[in-house]
Short mmCIF file of C-alpha atoms and ligand atoms in Angstrom, two decimals:
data_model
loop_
_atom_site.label_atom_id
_atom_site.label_comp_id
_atom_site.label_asym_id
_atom_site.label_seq_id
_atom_site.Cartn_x
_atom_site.Cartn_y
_atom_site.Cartn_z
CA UNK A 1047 16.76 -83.53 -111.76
CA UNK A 1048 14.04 -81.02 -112.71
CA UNK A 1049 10.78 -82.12 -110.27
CA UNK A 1050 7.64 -82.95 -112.44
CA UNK A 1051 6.14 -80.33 -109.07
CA UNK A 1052 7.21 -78.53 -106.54
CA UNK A 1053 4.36 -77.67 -103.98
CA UNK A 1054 3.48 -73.83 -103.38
CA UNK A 1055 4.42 -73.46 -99.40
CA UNK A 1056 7.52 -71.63 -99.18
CA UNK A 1057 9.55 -73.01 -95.56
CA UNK A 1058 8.72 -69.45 -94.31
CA UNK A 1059 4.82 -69.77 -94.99
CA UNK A 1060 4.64 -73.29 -93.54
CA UNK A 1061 6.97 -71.81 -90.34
CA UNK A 1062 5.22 -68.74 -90.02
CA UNK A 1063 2.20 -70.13 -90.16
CA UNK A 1064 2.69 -72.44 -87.42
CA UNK A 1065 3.64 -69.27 -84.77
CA UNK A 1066 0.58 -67.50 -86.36
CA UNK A 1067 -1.62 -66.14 -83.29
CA UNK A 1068 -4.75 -63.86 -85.23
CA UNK A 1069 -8.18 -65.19 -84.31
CA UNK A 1070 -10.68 -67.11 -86.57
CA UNK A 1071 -8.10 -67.52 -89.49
CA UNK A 1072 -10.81 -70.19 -90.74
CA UNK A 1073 -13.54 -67.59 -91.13
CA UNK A 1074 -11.14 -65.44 -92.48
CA UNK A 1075 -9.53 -67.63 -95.16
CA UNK A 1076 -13.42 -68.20 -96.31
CA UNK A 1077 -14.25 -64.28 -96.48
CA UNK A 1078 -11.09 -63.43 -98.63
CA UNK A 1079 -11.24 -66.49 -100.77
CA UNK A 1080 -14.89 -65.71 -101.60
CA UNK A 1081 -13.47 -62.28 -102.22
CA UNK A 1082 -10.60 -63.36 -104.28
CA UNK A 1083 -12.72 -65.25 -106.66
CA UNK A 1084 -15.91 -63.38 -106.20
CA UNK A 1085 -18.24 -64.96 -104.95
CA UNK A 1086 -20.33 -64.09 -101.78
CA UNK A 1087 -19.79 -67.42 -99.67
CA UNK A 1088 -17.35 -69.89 -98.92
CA UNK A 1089 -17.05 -73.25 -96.81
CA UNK A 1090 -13.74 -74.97 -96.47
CA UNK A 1091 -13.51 -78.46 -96.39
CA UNK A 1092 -10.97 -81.35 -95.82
CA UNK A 1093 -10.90 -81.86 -99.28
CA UNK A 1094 -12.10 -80.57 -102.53
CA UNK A 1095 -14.25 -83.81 -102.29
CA UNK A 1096 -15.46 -83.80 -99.34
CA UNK A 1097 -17.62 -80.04 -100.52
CA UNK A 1098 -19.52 -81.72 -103.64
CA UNK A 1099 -20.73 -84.87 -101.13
CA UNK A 1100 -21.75 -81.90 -98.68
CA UNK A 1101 -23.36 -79.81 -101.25
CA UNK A 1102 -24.98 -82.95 -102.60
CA UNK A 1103 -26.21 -84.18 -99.17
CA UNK A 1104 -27.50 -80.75 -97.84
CA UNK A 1105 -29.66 -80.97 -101.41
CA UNK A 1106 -31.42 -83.52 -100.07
CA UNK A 1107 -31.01 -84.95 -103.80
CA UNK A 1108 -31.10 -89.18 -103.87
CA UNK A 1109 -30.80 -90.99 -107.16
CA UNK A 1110 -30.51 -87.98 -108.90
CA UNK A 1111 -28.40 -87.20 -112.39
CA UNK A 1112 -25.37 -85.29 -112.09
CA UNK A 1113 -23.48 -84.95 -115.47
CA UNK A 1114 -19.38 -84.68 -115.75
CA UNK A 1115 -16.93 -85.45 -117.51
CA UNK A 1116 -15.57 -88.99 -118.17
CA UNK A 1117 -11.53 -87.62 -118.26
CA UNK A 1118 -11.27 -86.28 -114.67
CA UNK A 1119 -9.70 -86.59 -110.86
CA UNK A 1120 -11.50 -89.91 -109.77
CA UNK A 1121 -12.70 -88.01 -106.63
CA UNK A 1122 -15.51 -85.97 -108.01
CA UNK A 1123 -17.56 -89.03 -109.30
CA UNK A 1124 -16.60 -91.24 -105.90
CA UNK A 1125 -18.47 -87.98 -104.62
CA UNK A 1126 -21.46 -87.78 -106.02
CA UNK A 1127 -21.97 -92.01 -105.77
CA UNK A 1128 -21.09 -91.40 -102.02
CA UNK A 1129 -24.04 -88.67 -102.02
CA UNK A 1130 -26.66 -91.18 -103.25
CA UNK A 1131 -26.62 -89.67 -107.01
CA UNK A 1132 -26.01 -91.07 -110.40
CA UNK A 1133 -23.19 -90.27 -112.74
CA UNK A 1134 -23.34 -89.30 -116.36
CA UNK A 1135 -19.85 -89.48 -118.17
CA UNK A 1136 -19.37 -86.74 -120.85
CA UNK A 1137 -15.88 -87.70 -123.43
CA UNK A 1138 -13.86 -85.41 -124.06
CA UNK A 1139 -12.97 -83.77 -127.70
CA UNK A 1140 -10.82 -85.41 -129.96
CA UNK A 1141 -8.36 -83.11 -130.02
CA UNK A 1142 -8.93 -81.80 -126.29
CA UNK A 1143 -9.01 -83.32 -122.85
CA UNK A 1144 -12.05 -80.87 -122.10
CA UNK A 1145 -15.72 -81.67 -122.49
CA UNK A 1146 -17.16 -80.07 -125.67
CA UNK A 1147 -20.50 -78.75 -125.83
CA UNK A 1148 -21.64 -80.55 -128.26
CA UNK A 1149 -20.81 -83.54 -126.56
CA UNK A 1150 -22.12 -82.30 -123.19
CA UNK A 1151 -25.47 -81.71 -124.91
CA UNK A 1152 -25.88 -84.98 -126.34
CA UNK A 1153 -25.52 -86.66 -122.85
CA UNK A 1154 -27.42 -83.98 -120.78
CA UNK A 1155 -31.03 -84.77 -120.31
CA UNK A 1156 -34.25 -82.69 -119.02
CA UNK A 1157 -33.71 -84.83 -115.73
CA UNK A 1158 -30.37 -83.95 -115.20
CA UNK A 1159 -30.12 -82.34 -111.98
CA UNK A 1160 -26.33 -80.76 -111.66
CA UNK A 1161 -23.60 -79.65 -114.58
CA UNK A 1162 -20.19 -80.31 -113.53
CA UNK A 1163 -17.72 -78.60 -115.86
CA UNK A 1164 -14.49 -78.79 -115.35
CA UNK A 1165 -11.27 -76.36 -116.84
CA UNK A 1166 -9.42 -79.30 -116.71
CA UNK A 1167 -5.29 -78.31 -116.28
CA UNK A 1168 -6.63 -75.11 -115.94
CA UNK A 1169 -7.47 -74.29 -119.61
CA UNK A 1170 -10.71 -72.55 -120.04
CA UNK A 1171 -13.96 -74.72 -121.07
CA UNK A 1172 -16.32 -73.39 -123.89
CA UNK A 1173 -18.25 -71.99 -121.36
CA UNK A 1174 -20.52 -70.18 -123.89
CA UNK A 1175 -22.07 -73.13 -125.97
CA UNK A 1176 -21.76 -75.27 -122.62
CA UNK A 1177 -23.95 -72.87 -120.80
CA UNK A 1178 -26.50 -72.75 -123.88
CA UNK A 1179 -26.80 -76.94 -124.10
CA UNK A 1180 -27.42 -76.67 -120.75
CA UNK A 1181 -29.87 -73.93 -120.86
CA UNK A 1182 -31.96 -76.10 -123.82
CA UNK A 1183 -31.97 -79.70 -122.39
CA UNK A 1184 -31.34 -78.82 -118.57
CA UNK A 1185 -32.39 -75.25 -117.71
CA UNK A 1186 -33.06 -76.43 -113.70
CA UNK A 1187 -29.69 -77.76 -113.72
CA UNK A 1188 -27.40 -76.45 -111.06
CA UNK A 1189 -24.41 -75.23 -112.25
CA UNK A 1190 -20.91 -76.23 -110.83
CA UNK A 1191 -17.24 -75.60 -112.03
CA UNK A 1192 -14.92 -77.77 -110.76
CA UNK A 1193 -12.47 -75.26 -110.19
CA UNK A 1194 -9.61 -77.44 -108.42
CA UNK A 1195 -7.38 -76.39 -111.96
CA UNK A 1196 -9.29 -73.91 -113.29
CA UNK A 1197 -8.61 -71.05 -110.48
CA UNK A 1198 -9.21 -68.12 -112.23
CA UNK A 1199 -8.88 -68.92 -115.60
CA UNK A 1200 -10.56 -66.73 -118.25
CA UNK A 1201 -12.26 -66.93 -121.46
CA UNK A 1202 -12.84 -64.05 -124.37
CA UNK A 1203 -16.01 -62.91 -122.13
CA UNK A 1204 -13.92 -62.56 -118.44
CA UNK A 1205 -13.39 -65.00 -115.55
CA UNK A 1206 -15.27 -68.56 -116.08
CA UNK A 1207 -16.68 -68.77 -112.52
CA UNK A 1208 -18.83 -65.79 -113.08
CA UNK A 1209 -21.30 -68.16 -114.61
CA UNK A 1210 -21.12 -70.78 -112.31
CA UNK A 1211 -23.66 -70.98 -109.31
CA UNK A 1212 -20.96 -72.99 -107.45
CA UNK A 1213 -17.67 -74.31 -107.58
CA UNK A 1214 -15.30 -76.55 -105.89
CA UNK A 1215 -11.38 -76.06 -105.35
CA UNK A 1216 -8.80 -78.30 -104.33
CA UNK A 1217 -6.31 -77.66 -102.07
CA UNK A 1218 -4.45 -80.72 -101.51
CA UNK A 1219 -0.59 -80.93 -101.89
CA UNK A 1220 -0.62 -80.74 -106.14
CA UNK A 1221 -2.92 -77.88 -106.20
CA UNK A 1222 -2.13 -74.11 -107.29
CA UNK A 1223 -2.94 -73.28 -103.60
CA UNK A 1224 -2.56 -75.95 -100.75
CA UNK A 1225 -3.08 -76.02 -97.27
CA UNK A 1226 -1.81 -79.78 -97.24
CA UNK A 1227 -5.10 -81.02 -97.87
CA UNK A 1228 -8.44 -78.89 -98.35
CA UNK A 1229 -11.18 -77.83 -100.22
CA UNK A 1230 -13.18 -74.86 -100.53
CA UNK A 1231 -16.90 -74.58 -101.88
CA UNK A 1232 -17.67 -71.16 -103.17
CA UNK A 1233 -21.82 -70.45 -103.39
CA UNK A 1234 -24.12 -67.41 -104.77
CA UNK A 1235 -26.97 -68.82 -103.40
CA UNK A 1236 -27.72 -67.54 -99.39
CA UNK A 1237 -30.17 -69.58 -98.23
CA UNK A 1238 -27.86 -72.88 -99.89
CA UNK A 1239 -24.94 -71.55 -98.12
CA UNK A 1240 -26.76 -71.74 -94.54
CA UNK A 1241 -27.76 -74.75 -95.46
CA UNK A 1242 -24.90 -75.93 -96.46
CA UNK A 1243 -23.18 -74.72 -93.62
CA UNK A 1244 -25.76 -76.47 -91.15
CA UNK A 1245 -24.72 -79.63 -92.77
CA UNK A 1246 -21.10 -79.07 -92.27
CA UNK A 1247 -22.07 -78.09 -88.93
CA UNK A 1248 -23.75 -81.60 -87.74
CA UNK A 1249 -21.66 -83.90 -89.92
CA UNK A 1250 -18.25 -83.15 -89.92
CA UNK A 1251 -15.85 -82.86 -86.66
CA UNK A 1252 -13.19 -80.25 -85.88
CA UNK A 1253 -9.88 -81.39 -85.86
CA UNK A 1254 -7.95 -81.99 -82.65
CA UNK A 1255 -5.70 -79.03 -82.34
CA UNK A 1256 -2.80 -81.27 -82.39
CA UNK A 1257 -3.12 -82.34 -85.84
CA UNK A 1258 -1.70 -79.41 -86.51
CA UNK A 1259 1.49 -80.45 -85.24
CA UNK A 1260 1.66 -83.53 -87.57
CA UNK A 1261 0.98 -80.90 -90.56
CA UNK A 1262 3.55 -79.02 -89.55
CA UNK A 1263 6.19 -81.79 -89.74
CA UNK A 1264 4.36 -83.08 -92.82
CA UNK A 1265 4.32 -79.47 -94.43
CA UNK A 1266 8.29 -79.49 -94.12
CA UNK A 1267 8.41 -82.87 -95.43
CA UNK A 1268 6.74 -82.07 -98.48
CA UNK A 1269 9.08 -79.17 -98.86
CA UNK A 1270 11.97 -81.03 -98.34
CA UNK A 1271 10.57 -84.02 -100.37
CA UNK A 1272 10.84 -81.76 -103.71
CA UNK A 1273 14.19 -79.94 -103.37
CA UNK A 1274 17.92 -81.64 -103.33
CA UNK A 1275 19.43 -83.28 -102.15
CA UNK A 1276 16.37 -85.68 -101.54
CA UNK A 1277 14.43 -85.05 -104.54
CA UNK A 1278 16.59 -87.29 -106.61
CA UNK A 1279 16.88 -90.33 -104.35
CA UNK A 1280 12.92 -90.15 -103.52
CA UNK A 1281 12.27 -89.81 -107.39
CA UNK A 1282 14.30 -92.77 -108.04
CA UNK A 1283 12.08 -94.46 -105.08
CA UNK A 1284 8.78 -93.21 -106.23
CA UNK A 1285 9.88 -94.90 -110.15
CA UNK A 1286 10.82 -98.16 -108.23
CA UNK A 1287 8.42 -99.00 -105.73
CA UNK A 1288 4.50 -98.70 -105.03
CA UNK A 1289 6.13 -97.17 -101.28
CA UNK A 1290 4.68 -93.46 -102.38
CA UNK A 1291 1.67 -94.89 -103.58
CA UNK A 1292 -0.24 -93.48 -100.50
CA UNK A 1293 -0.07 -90.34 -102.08
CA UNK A 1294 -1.12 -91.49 -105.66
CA UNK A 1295 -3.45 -94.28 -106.18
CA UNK A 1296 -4.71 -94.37 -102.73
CA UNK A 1297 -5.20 -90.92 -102.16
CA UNK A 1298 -7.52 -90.53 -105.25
CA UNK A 1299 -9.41 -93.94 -104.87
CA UNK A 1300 -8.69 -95.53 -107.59
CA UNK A 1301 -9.27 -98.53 -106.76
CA UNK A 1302 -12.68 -98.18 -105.41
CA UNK A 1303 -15.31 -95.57 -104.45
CA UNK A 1304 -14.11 -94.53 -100.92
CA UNK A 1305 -13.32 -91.44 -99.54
CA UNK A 1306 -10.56 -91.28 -97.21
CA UNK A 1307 -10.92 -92.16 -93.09
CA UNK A 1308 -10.58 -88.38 -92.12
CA UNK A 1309 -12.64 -86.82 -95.01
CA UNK A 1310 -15.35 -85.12 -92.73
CA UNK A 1311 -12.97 -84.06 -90.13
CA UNK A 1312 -12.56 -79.82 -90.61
CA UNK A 1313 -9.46 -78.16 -91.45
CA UNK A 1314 -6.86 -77.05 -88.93
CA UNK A 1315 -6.38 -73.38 -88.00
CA UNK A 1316 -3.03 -73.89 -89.04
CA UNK A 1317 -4.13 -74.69 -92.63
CA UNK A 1318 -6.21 -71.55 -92.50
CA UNK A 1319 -3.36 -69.73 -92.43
CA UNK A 1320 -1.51 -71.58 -94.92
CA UNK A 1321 -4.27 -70.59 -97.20
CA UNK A 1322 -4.10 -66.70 -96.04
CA UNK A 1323 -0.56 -66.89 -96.45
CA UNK A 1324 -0.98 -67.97 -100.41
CA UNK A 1325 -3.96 -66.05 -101.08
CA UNK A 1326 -1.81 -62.48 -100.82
CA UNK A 1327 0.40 -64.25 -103.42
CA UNK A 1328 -1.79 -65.90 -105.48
CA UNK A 1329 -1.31 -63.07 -108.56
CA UNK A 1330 2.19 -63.23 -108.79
CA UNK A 1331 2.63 -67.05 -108.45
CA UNK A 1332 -0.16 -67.31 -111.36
CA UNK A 1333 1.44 -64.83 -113.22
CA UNK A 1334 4.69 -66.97 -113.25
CA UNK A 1335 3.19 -70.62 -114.29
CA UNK A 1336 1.11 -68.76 -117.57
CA UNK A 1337 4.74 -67.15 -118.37
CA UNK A 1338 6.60 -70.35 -117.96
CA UNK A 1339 3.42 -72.35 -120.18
CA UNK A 1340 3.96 -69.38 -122.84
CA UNK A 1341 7.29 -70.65 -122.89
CA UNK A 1342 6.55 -74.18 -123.04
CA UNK A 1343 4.21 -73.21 -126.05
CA UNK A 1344 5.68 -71.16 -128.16
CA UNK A 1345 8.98 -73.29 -128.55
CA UNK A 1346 7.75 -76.66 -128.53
CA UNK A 1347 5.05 -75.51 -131.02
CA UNK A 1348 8.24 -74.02 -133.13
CA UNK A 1349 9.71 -77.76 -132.78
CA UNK A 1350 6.22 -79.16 -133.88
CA UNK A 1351 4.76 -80.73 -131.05
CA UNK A 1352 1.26 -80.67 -130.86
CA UNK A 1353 0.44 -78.51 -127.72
CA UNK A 1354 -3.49 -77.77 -126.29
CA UNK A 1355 -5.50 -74.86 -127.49
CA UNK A 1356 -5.71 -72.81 -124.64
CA UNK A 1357 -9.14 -70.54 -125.65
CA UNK A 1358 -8.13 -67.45 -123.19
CA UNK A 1359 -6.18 -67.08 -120.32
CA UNK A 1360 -5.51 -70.67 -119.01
CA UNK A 1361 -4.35 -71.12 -115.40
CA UNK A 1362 -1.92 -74.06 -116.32
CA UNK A 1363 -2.04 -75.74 -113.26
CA UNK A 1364 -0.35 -78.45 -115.27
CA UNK A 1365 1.24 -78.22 -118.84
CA UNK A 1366 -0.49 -81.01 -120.59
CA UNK A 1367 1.36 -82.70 -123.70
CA UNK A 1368 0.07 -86.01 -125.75
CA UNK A 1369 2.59 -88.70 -126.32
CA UNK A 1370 1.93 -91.90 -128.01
CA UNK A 1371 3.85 -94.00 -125.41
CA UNK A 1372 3.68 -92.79 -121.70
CA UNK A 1373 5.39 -94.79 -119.72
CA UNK A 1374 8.22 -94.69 -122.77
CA UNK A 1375 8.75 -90.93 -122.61
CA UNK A 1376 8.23 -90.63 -118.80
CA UNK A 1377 11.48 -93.04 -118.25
CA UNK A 1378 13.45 -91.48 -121.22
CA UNK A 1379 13.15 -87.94 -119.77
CA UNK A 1380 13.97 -89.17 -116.37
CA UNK A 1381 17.56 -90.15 -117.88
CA UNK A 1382 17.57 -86.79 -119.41
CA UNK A 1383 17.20 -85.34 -115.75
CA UNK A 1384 13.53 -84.08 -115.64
CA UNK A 1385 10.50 -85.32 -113.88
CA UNK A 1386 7.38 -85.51 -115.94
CA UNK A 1387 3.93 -85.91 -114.03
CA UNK A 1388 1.09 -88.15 -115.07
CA UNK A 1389 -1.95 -86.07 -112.87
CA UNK A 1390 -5.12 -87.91 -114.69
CA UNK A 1391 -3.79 -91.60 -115.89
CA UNK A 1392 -7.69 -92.53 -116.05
CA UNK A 1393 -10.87 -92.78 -117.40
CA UNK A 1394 -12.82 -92.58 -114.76
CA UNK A 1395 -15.86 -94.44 -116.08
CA UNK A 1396 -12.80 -97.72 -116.78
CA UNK A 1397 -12.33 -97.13 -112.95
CA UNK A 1398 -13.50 -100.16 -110.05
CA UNK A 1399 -16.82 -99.21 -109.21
CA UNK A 1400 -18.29 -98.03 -112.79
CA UNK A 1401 -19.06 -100.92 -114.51
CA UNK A 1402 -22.38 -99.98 -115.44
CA UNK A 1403 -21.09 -96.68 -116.70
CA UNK A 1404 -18.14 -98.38 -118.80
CA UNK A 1405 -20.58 -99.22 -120.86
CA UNK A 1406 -21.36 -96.31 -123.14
CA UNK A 1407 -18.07 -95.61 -124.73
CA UNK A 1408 -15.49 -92.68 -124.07
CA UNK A 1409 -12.93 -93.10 -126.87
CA UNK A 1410 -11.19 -89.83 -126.40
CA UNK A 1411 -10.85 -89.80 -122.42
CA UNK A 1412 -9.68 -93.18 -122.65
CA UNK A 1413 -6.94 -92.15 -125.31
CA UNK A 1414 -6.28 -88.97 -123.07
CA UNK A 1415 -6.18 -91.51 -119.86
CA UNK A 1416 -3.30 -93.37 -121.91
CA UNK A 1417 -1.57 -90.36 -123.62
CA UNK A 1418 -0.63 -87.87 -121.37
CA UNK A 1419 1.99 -86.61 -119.35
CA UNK A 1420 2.20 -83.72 -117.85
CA UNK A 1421 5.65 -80.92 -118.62
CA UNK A 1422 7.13 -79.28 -114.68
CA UNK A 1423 5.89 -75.37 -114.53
CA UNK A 1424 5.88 -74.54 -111.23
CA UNK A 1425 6.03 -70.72 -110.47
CA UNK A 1426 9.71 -70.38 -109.65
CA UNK A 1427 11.30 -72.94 -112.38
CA UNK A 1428 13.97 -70.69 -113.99
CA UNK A 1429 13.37 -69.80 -117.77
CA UNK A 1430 17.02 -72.34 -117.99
CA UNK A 1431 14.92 -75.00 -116.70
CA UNK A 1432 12.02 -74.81 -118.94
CA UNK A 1433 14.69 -74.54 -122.04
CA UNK A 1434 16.00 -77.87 -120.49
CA UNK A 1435 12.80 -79.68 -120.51
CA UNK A 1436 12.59 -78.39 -123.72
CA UNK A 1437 15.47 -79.48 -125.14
CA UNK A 1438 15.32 -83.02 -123.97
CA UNK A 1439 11.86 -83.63 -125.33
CA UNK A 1440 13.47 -82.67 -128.59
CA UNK A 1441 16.61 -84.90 -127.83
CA UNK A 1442 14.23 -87.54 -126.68
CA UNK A 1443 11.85 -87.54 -129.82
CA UNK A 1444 15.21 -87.58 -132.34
CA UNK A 1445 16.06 -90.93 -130.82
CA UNK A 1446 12.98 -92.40 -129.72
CA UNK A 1447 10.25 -90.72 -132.31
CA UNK A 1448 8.04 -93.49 -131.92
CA UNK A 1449 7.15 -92.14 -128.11
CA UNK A 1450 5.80 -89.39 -129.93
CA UNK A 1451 3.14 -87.74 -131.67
CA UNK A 1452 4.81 -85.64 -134.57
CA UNK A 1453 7.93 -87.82 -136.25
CA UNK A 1454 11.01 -85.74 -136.22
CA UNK A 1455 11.57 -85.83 -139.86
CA UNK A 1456 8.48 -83.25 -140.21
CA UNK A 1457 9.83 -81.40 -137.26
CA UNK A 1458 13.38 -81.42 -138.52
CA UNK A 1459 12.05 -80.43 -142.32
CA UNK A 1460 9.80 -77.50 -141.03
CA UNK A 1461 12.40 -76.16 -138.77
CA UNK A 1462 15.10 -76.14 -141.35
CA UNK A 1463 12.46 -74.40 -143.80
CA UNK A 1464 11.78 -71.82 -141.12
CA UNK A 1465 15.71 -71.17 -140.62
CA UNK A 1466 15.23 -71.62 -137.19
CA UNK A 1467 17.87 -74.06 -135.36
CA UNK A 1468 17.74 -77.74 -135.59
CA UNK A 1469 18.04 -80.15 -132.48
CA UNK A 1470 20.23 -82.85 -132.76
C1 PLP B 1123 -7.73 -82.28 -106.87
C2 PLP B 1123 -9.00 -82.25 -107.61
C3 PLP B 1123 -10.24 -82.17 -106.97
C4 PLP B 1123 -10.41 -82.16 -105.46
O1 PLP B 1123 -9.59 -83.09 -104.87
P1 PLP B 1123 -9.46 -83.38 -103.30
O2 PLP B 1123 -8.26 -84.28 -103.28
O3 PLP B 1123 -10.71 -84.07 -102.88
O4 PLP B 1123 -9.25 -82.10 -102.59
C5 PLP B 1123 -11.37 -82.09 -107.75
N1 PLP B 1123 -11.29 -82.08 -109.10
C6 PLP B 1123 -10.12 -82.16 -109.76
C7 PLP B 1123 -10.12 -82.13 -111.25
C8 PLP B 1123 -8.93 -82.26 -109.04
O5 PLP B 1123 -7.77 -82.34 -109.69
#
């Protein structure tokens, strides 16, 4: 079975890591993440949620308006409601997951206080026309990328998060980085970094040094947890029974605006040097999801399935594909022998806690929320295994085309027109 994921700590890192001895890897982690995504400052966190409530909070902000989108990880808008602040849901495009800017302009207003936007799966936002809606309705707004996809994705102009004030990164067990769990704020600003930083500072705890022991076994389970011979059995599990829904529903609160018990408790040195490890890596492992997405692209576009624009140079932290029936495609693939992921199953404005918000209507992040499932293209799948996925999403969609978006008859006609070879 192909894993829908396979997390980015190799058993050396999370071993090596553990017998690590250099001083201050926290501060140090900070300096050359900063560094590595240029910017002058950076905080880590225990999550990537856990920065927006402090960067909210050391604002001093109450009530204010912070604008996001409606199709994204439940986490950011628990955030800001934690903080004291209001929400304002942007949809996403018809024929996009990401916020448009024309959309984003129509629900910004001269109030609104903070822009969150969001490369969503890594693919680049329209951060051109975003960034001009924002400077005509909003021009005081702060503005944040929620980089926990995006990384270092890049548009026609260069890297997205040279326009962004701020920007949040997740570093939980999913994420192209992880340090188990984490988050890192990156900030221009010097005076809102101190201040920032003074927040941290009073509010959250260090962590007793012998967490780091309990990361250590839980690092190697998470290794183990993706690789035969237990993959299989657990992914059987996981399809069966809510038992792994710790590290699904719960962990993302959805089912209710709560952070997690230990969300203001600091990272680990240990997790520092998780993070260092990765960082020195971070080129080549991108380098190897955008080739495997390329992949995923250019032949299932060639079998005409609808795939995402990607408007530059997309990240990929996920490969997102539309299907008509999820939960239909998800449980025919896993007979074919691949694991398909289903990272944003929400619209976050449908979620407990948002009734007041459900109100205004989000027709495309709800269809998203319903639609999507996400293709395996972890750095390291073999070019065999992508083919594989490949080829039973074809196989799949010949017997089962109603799962799917494009019926196979075009797909089957346009293929044989094109000369290239038809799947059965
Ligand atoms: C993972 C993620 C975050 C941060 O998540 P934490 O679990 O709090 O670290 C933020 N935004 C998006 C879109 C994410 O996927």
């Amino acid at each position: 079975m192909i894993p829908r994921l396979r997390p980015p700590l190799p058993l050396r890192t999370i071993v090596s890591a553990a017998l690590g001895r250099e001083r201050d890897p926290v501060a140090r982690f900070e300096a050359k993440f900063a560094e590595q995504f240029g910017f002058p400052h950076a905080l880590y966190f225990a999550y990537g949620r856990s920065a927006l409530r402090a960067l909210l909070e050391a604002l001093g902000w109450q009530d204010e308006e912070v604008v996001l989108p409606a199709y994204t990880c439940a986490v950011v808008p628990h955030a800001v409601k934690l903080s004291g602040n209001r929400v304002r849901f942007v949809d996403s495009a018809k024929d996009h997951f990401n916020v448009p800017a024309q959309n984003l302009e129509a629900r910004l207003t001269s109030a609104t206080k903070m822009t969150i936007l969001t490369p969503l799966f890594g693919y680049p936002v329209d951060r051109k026309k975003c960034q001009r809606a924002i400077d005509s309705v909003a021009p005081e707004s702060f503005v944040l990328y929620d980089a926990a996809h995006g990384f270092a994705c890049e548009d026609r102009s260069g890297v997205q998060l040279e326009s962004a004030q701020g920007a949040i990164f997740g570093l939980g067990i999913g994420k192209c980085i992880s340090t188990l769990f984490g988050g890192m704020l990156l900030l221009r600003d010097d005076a809102l970094c101190a201040e920032v930083r003074a927040y941290r500072d009073r509010h959250h705890a260090p962590a007793k040094q012998r967490r780091a022991l309990s990361q250590i076994l839980y690092g190697v389970a998470t290794w183990a947890a993706f690789r035969e011979p237990i993959f299989s059995p657990v992914a059987g599990l996981e399809s069966r029974t809510p038992l792994l829904d710790r590290f699904t529903r719960y962990y993302y609160g959805q089912d209710g605006i709560s952070f997690p018990a230990d969300h203001d408790t600091l990272p680990t040195d240990y997790q520092a040097r998780l993070g260092l490890a990765q960082l020195d890596d971070f080129e080549r492992l991108a380098a190897r999801r955008w080739a495997n997405s390329q992949r995923y692209e250019w032949r299932l576009q060639q079998q005409d399935f609808e795939v995402f624009a990607a408007a530059g140079v997309a990240t990929y932290s996920q490969f997102p594909l539309e299907v008509v029936d999820r939960e239909g495609v998800i449980a025919d693939l896993r007979r074919r022998g691949v694991q398909l992921g289903r990272l944003v199953d929400y619209c976050c404005p449908d979620l407990p806690g948002y009734e007041a918000e459900a109100a205004e209507s989000y027709p495309n992040a709800r269809r998203f929320a319903e639609r999507m499932v996400n293709l395996p293209n972890w750095p390291g799948l073999s070019v065999g295994q992508i083919d594989r996925v490949i080829d039973a999403l074809c196989e799949s969609r010949a017997e089962h085309p109603e799962l799917y978006l494009v019926p196979p008859a075009v797909a089957t006609a346009s293929a044989k027109s094109r000369g290239l070879p038809v799947v059965k």
